[in-house]
Amino acid sequence: MTVRQASGSDRYPRIYAVVRRIPKGRVATYGQVAQIAGLPGCARQVGYALHALRGDSDVPWQRVVNASGQVSRRSEAGMDQIQRQLLEAEGIVFDARDRLDLGSKRWRPRSRPTQAEQGRFG
DNA sequence: AGCGAGGCTGCTG
DNA sequence: CCAGCAGCCTCGC
């Protein structure tokens, strides 16, 4: 079965739902968001979904970084610096290599993903 | 309808 | 710890 928990094209909304849960001052990786959203292995889609966001959305996209703890470089120049600034404003500290401490800043959801986030009988 | 690209990841040297 | 490679899914041309 190649069926995934995702159904149809409601992947983006679920990705956004997960990202919205990331508390201020914490970060999550693309892969982490993908897994919680019920799309394991689809980290790239998370990046794509966030890229599709409009500036007026209420999704804290800046709290999603890559597995190295770095702000990923995007097609739009300058946006990566903006992301870093937003994170620093939330108390995230970057080292000389532009990396943050995932070990302590990583978001650890206590409760399991909601059904809506996993897309099961939403 | 085929193909390349995009805010990635985990594994292997 | 860093570089290279294949896998993931959707969008646009």
JSON list of C-alpha atoms (C1' of nucleotides) in Angstrom, two decimals:
[
{"chain": "A", "resi": 1, "resn": "MET", "atom": "CA", "xyz": [0.00, 0.00, 0.00]},
{"chain": "A", "resi": 2, "resn": "THR", "atom": "CA", "xyz": [1.46, 3.25, -1.01]},
{"chain": "A", "resi": 3, "resn": "VAL", "atom": "CA", "xyz": [-1.33, 4.96, 0.83]},
{"chain": "A", "resi": 4, "resn": "ARG", "atom": "CA", "xyz": [-0.14, 7.46, 3.31]},
{"chain": "A", "resi": 5, "resn": "GLN", "atom": "CA", "xyz": [-2.09, 8.97, 6.12]},
{"chain": "A", "resi": 6, "resn": "ALA", "atom": "CA", "xyz": [-2.27, 12.04, 4.02]},
{"chain": "A", "resi": 7, "resn": "SER", "atom": "CA", "xyz": [-5.25, 12.17, 1.79]},
{"chain": "A", "resi": 8, "resn": "GLY", "atom": "CA", "xyz": [-5.91, 14.26, -1.24]},
{"chain": "A", "resi": 9, "resn": "SER", "atom": "CA", "xyz": [-4.23, 17.62, -1.16]},
{"chain": "A", "resi": 10, "resn": "ASP", "atom": "CA", "xyz": [-4.80, 18.56, 2.47]},
{"chain": "A", "resi": 11, "resn": "ARG", "atom": "CA", "xyz": [-1.15, 18.12, 3.33]},
{"chain": "A", "resi": 12, "resn": "TYR", "atom": "CA", "xyz": [-0.32, 21.79, 3.49]},
{"chain": "A", "resi": 13, "resn": "PRO", "atom": "CA", "xyz": [-3.03, 22.68, 6.02]},
{"chain": "A", "resi": 14, "resn": "ARG", "atom": "CA", "xyz": [-1.85, 19.89, 8.28]},
{"chain": "A", "resi": 15, "resn": "ILE", "atom": "CA", "xyz": [1.73, 20.99, 8.00]},
{"chain": "A", "resi": 16, "resn": "TYR", "atom": "CA", "xyz": [0.64, 24.48, 8.94]},
{"chain": "A", "resi": 17, "resn": "ALA", "atom": "CA", "xyz": [-1.35, 23.12, 11.87]},
{"chain": "A", "resi": 18, "resn": "VAL", "atom": "CA", "xyz": [1.76, 21.47, 13.25]},
{"chain": "A", "resi": 19, "resn": "VAL", "atom": "CA", "xyz": [3.98, 24.49, 12.74]},
{"chain": "A", "resi": 20, "resn": "ARG", "atom": "CA", "xyz": [1.45, 26.66, 14.54]},
{"chain": "A", "resi": 21, "resn": "ARG", "atom": "CA", "xyz": [1.92, 24.49, 17.62]},
{"chain": "A", "resi": 22, "resn": "ILE", "atom": "CA", "xyz": [5.60, 25.25, 17.89]},
{"chain": "A", "resi": 23, "resn": "PRO", "atom": "CA", "xyz": [5.91, 27.52, 20.94]},
{"chain": "A", "resi": 24, "resn": "LYS", "atom": "CA", "xyz": [7.77, 30.79, 20.86]},
{"chain": "A", "resi": 25, "resn": "GLY", "atom": "CA", "xyz": [11.45, 30.39, 21.61]},
{"chain": "A", "resi": 26, "resn": "ARG", "atom": "CA", "xyz": [11.50, 26.82, 20.33]},
{"chain": "A", "resi": 27, "resn": "VAL", "atom": "CA", "xyz": [12.30, 25.33, 16.94]},
{"chain": "A", "resi": 28, "resn": "ALA", "atom": "CA", "xyz": [11.53, 22.16, 15.02]},
{"chain": "A", "resi": 29, "resn": "THR", "atom": "CA", "xyz": [13.18, 20.55, 12.03]},
{"chain": "A", "resi": 30, "resn": "TYR", "atom": "CA", "xyz": [11.49, 19.99, 8.70]},
{"chain": "A", "resi": 31, "resn": "GLY", "atom": "CA", "xyz": [11.62, 16.26, 9.21]},
{"chain": "A", "resi": 32, "resn": "GLN", "atom": "CA", "xyz": [10.14, 16.57, 12.66]},
{"chain": "A", "resi": 33, "resn": "VAL", "atom": "CA", "xyz": [7.23, 18.63, 11.41]},
{"chain": "A", "resi": 34, "resn": "ALA", "atom": "CA", "xyz": [6.69, 16.17, 8.57]},
{"chain": "A", "resi": 35, "resn": "GLN", "atom": "CA", "xyz": [6.57, 13.23, 10.93]},
{"chain": "A", "resi": 36, "resn": "ILE", "atom": "CA", "xyz": [4.18, 14.86, 13.37]},
{"chain": "A", "resi": 37, "resn": "ALA", "atom": "CA", "xyz": [1.97, 15.87, 10.47]},
{"chain": "A", "resi": 38, "resn": "GLY", "atom": "CA", "xyz": [1.76, 12.23, 9.46]},
{"chain": "A", "resi": 39, "resn": "LEU", "atom": "CA", "xyz": [4.08, 12.62, 6.47]},
{"chain": "A", "resi": 40, "resn": "PRO", "atom": "CA", "xyz": [7.23, 10.79, 7.54]},
{"chain": "A", "resi": 41, "resn": "GLY", "atom": "CA", "xyz": [10.11, 11.23, 5.15]},
{"chain": "A", "resi": 42, "resn": "CYS", "atom": "CA", "xyz": [8.49, 14.20, 3.47]},
{"chain": "A", "resi": 43, "resn": "ALA", "atom": "CA", "xyz": [10.64, 16.88, 4.99]},
{"chain": "A", "resi": 44, "resn": "ARG", "atom": "CA", "xyz": [11.04, 18.48, 1.65]},
{"chain": "A", "resi": 45, "resn": "GLN", "atom": "CA", "xyz": [7.34, 18.97, 1.30]},
{"chain": "A", "resi": 46, "resn": "VAL", "atom": "CA", "xyz": [7.36, 20.87, 4.55]},
{"chain": "A", "resi": 47, "resn": "GLY", "atom": "CA", "xyz": [9.85, 23.27, 3.10]},
{"chain": "A", "resi": 48, "resn": "TYR", "atom": "CA", "xyz": [7.75, 23.59, 0.00]},
{"chain": "A", "resi": 49, "resn": "ALA", "atom": "CA", "xyz": [4.59, 24.17, 2.00]},
{"chain": "A", "resi": 50, "resn": "LEU", "atom": "CA", "xyz": [6.22, 26.87, 4.08]},
{"chain": "A", "resi": 51, "resn": "HIS", "atom": "CA", "xyz": [7.56, 28.48, 0.96]},
{"chain": "A", "resi": 52, "resn": "ALA", "atom": "CA", "xyz": [4.01, 28.70, -0.34]},
{"chain": "A", "resi": 53, "resn": "LEU", "atom": "CA", "xyz": [2.93, 30.68, 2.72]},
{"chain": "A", "resi": 54, "resn": "ARG", "atom": "CA", "xyz": [1.94, 34.30, 2.37]},
{"chain": "A", "resi": 55, "resn": "GLY", "atom": "CA", "xyz": [3.46, 36.92, 4.58]},
{"chain": "A", "resi": 56, "resn": "ASP", "atom": "CA", "xyz": [0.14, 37.59, 6.27]},
{"chain": "A", "resi": 57, "resn": "SER", "atom": "CA", "xyz": [-0.27, 34.05, 7.53]},
{"chain": "A", "resi": 58, "resn": "ASP", "atom": "CA", "xyz": [-0.27, 33.23, 11.23]},
{"chain": "A", "resi": 59, "resn": "VAL", "atom": "CA", "xyz": [2.17, 30.37, 10.77]},
{"chain": "A", "resi": 60, "resn": "PRO", "atom": "CA", "xyz": [5.48, 30.84, 12.60]},
{"chain": "A", "resi": 61, "resn": "TRP", "atom": "CA", "xyz": [7.51, 29.50, 9.69]},
{"chain": "A", "resi": 62, "resn": "GLN", "atom": "CA", "xyz": [10.69, 30.91, 11.16]},
{"chain": "A", "resi": 63, "resn": "ARG", "atom": "CA", "xyz": [10.64, 28.24, 13.85]},
{"chain": "A", "resi": 64, "resn": "VAL", "atom": "CA", "xyz": [11.36, 25.52, 11.32]},
{"chain": "A", "resi": 65, "resn": "VAL", "atom": "CA", "xyz": [15.01, 24.86, 10.56]},
{"chain": "A", "resi": 66, "resn": "ASN", "atom": "CA", "xyz": [16.96, 22.03, 9.00]},
{"chain": "A", "resi": 67, "resn": "ALA", "atom": "CA", "xyz": [18.36, 19.04, 10.86]},
{"chain": "A", "resi": 68, "resn": "SER", "atom": "CA", "xyz": [21.74, 20.74, 11.24]},
{"chain": "A", "resi": 69, "resn": "GLY", "atom": "CA", "xyz": [20.21, 23.46, 13.36]},
{"chain": "A", "resi": 70, "resn": "GLN", "atom": "CA", "xyz": [20.81, 26.02, 10.67]},
{"chain": "A", "resi": 71, "resn": "VAL", "atom": "CA", "xyz": [18.54, 28.36, 8.80]},
{"chain": "A", "resi": 72, "resn": "SER", "atom": "CA", "xyz": [18.16, 26.89, 5.36]},
{"chain": "A", "resi": 73, "resn": "ARG", "atom": "CA", "xyz": [19.01, 29.04, 2.42]},
{"chain": "A", "resi": 74, "resn": "ARG", "atom": "CA", "xyz": [16.03, 29.96, 0.30]},
{"chain": "A", "resi": 75, "resn": "SER", "atom": "CA", "xyz": [15.55, 31.08, -3.24]},
{"chain": "A", "resi": 76, "resn": "GLU", "atom": "CA", "xyz": [14.68, 34.57, -2.12]},
{"chain": "A", "resi": 77, "resn": "ALA", "atom": "CA", "xyz": [17.84, 36.30, -1.02]},
{"chain": "A", "resi": 78, "resn": "GLY", "atom": "CA", "xyz": [17.70, 37.95, 2.39]},
{"chain": "A", "resi": 79, "resn": "MET", "atom": "CA", "xyz": [14.82, 35.87, 3.70]},
{"chain": "A", "resi": 80, "resn": "ASP", "atom": "CA", "xyz": [17.21, 33.61, 5.57]},
{"chain": "A", "resi": 81, "resn": "GLN", "atom": "CA", "xyz": [18.57, 36.57, 7.49]},
{"chain": "A", "resi": 82, "resn": "ILE", "atom": "CA", "xyz": [15.07, 37.67, 8.35]},
{"chain": "A", "resi": 83, "resn": "GLN", "atom": "CA", "xyz": [14.34, 34.22, 9.72]},
{"chain": "A", "resi": 84, "resn": "ARG", "atom": "CA", "xyz": [17.43, 34.34, 11.86]},
{"chain": "A", "resi": 85, "resn": "GLN", "atom": "CA", "xyz": [16.51, 37.75, 13.19]},
{"chain": "A", "resi": 86, "resn": "LEU", "atom": "CA", "xyz": [13.03, 36.58, 14.07]},
{"chain": "A", "resi": 87, "resn": "LEU", "atom": "CA", "xyz": [14.47, 33.64, 15.96]},
{"chain": "A", "resi": 88, "resn": "GLU", "atom": "CA", "xyz": [17.01, 35.77, 17.79]},
{"chain": "A", "resi": 89, "resn": "ALA", "atom": "CA", "xyz": [14.15, 38.03, 18.82]},
{"chain": "A", "resi": 90, "resn": "GLU", "atom": "CA", "xyz": [12.59, 34.98, 20.45]},
{"chain": "A", "resi": 91, "resn": "GLY", "atom": "CA", "xyz": [15.75, 34.22, 22.39]},
{"chain": "A", "resi": 92, "resn": "ILE", "atom": "CA", "xyz": [17.38, 31.72, 20.06]},
{"chain": "A", "resi": 93, "resn": "VAL", "atom": "CA", "xyz": [21.15, 32.02, 20.02]},
{"chain": "A", "resi": 94, "resn": "PHE", "atom": "CA", "xyz": [23.32, 31.21, 17.01]},
{"chain": "A", "resi": 95, "resn": "ASP", "atom": "CA", "xyz": [26.96, 30.22, 17.27]},
{"chain": "A", "resi": 96, "resn": "ALA", "atom": "CA", "xyz": [29.85, 31.24, 15.07]},
{"chain": "A", "resi": 97, "resn": "ARG", "atom": "CA", "xyz": [28.81, 28.65, 12.56]},
{"chain": "A", "resi": 98, "resn": "ASP", "atom": "CA", "xyz": [25.29, 30.04, 12.35]},
{"chain": "A", "resi": 99, "resn": "ARG", "atom": "CA", "xyz": [23.90, 27.09, 14.17]},
{"chain": "A", "resi": 100, "resn": "LEU", "atom": "CA", "xyz": [21.52, 26.99, 17.10]},
{"chain": "A", "resi": 101, "resn": "ASP", "atom": "CA", "xyz": [21.48, 24.43, 19.89]},
{"chain": "A", "resi": 102, "resn": "LEU", "atom": "CA", "xyz": [18.89, 21.94, 18.76]},
{"chain": "A", "resi": 103, "resn": "GLY", "atom": "CA", "xyz": [19.59, 19.88, 21.85]},
{"chain": "A", "resi": 104, "resn": "SER", "atom": "CA", "xyz": [17.99, 22.45, 24.12]},
{"chain": "A", "resi": 105, "resn": "LYS", "atom": "CA", "xyz": [15.89, 24.57, 21.79]},
{"chain": "A", "resi": 106, "resn": "ARG", "atom": "CA", "xyz": [14.20, 21.76, 19.94]},
{"chain": "A", "resi": 107, "resn": "TRP", "atom": "CA", "xyz": [10.46, 21.62, 20.41]},
{"chain": "A", "resi": 108, "resn": "ARG", "atom": "CA", "xyz": [9.35, 18.47, 22.17]},
{"chain": "A", "resi": 109, "resn": "PRO", "atom": "CA", "xyz": [5.59, 18.07, 21.92]},
{"chain": "A", "resi": 110, "resn": "ARG", "atom": "CA", "xyz": [4.30, 16.40, 25.07]},
{"chain": "A", "resi": 111, "resn": "SER", "atom": "CA", "xyz": [1.08, 15.07, 23.68]},
{"chain": "A", "resi": 112, "resn": "ARG", "atom": "CA", "xyz": [0.78, 13.08, 20.55]},
{"chain": "A", "resi": 113, "resn": "PRO", "atom": "CA", "xyz": [-0.41, 14.77, 17.39]},
{"chain": "A", "resi": 114, "resn": "THR", "atom": "CA", "xyz": [-4.10, 15.48, 17.20]},
{"chain": "A", "resi": 115, "resn": "GLN", "atom": "CA", "xyz": [-6.26, 13.61, 14.76]},
{"chain": "A", "resi": 116, "resn": "ALA", "atom": "CA", "xyz": [-6.59, 16.74, 12.70]},
{"chain": "A", "resi": 117, "resn": "GLU", "atom": "CA", "xyz": [-2.84, 16.96, 12.42]},
{"chain": "A", "resi": 118, "resn": "GLN", "atom": "CA", "xyz": [-2.53, 13.37, 11.40]},
{"chain": "A", "resi": 119, "resn": "GLY", "atom": "CA", "xyz": [-5.42, 13.69, 9.03]},
{"chain": "A", "resi": 120, "resn": "ARG", "atom": "CA", "xyz": [-7.29, 10.72, 10.39]},
{"chain": "A", "resi": 121, "resn": "PHE", "atom": "CA", "xyz": [-10.98, 11.23, 10.11]},
{"chain": "A", "resi": 122, "resn": "GLY", "atom": "CA", "xyz": [-10.27, 14.89, 10.65]},
{"chain": "B", "resi": 1, "resn": "DA", "atom": "C1'", "xyz": [2.46, 13.47, -19.70]},
{"chain": "B", "resi": 2, "resn": "DG", "atom": "C1'", "xyz": [7.62, 13.83, -18.72]},
{"chain": "B", "resi": 3, "resn": "DC", "atom": "C1'", "xyz": [11.23, 16.31, -16.22]},
{"chain": "B", "resi": 4, "resn": "DG", "atom": "C1'", "xyz": [13.67, 19.42, -13.25]},
{"chain": "B", "resi": 5, "resn": "DA", "atom": "C1'", "xyz": [13.71, 21.87, -8.96]},
{"chain": "B", "resi": 6, "resn": "DG", "atom": "C1'", "xyz": [12.54, 23.07, -4.24]},
{"chain": "B", "resi": 7, "resn": "DG", "atom": "C1'", "xyz": [13.62, 26.61, 2.85]},
{"chain": "B", "resi": 8, "resn": "DC", "atom": "C1'", "xyz": [15.47, 18.29, 3.55]},
{"chain": "B", "resi": 9, "resn": "DT", "atom": "C1'", "xyz": [17.23, 13.76, 5.73]},
{"chain": "B", "resi": 10, "resn": "DG", "atom": "C1'", "xyz": [19.73, 9.78, 7.18]},
{"chain": "B", "resi": 11, "resn": "DC", "atom": "C1'", "xyz": [23.40, 6.72, 6.00]},
{"chain": "B", "resi": 12, "resn": "DT", "atom": "C1'", "xyz": [28.01, 5.84, 4.52]},
{"chain": "B", "resi": 13, "resn": "DG", "atom": "C1'", "xyz": [33.04, 6.86, 3.78]},
{"chain": "C", "resi": 1, "resn": "DC", "atom": "C1'", "xyz": [32.66, 16.53, 11.80]},
{"chain": "C", "resi": 2, "resn": "DC", "atom": "C1'", "xyz": [32.21, 17.12, 6.63]},
{"chain": "C", "resi": 3, "resn": "DA", "atom": "C1'", "xyz": [31.11, 15.54, 1.67]},
{"chain": "C", "resi": 4, "resn": "DG", "atom": "C1'", "xyz": [28.45, 12.59, -1.37]},
{"chain": "C", "resi": 5, "resn": "DC", "atom": "C1'", "xyz": [24.14, 10.00, -2.68]},
{"chain": "C", "resi": 6, "resn": "DA", "atom": "C1'", "xyz": [19.57, 8.30, -3.05]},
{"chain": "C", "resi": 7, "resn": "DG", "atom": "C1'", "xyz": [14.75, 8.88, -1.50]},
{"chain": "C", "resi": 8, "resn": "DC", "atom": "C1'", "xyz": [10.58, 11.74, -0.51]},
{"chain": "C", "resi": 9, "resn": "DC", "atom": "C1'", "xyz": [6.13, 14.49, -2.82]},
{"chain": "C", "resi": 10, "resn": "DT", "atom": "C1'", "xyz": [4.24, 18.41, -5.27]},
{"chain": "C", "resi": 11, "resn": "DC", "atom": "C1'", "xyz": [4.40, 22.16, -8.40]},
{"chain": "C", "resi": 12, "resn": "DG", "atom": "C1'", "xyz": [5.30, 24.42, -13.02]},
{"chain": "C", "resi": 13, "resn": "DC", "atom": "C1'", "xyz": [6.63, 24.39, -17.52]}
]
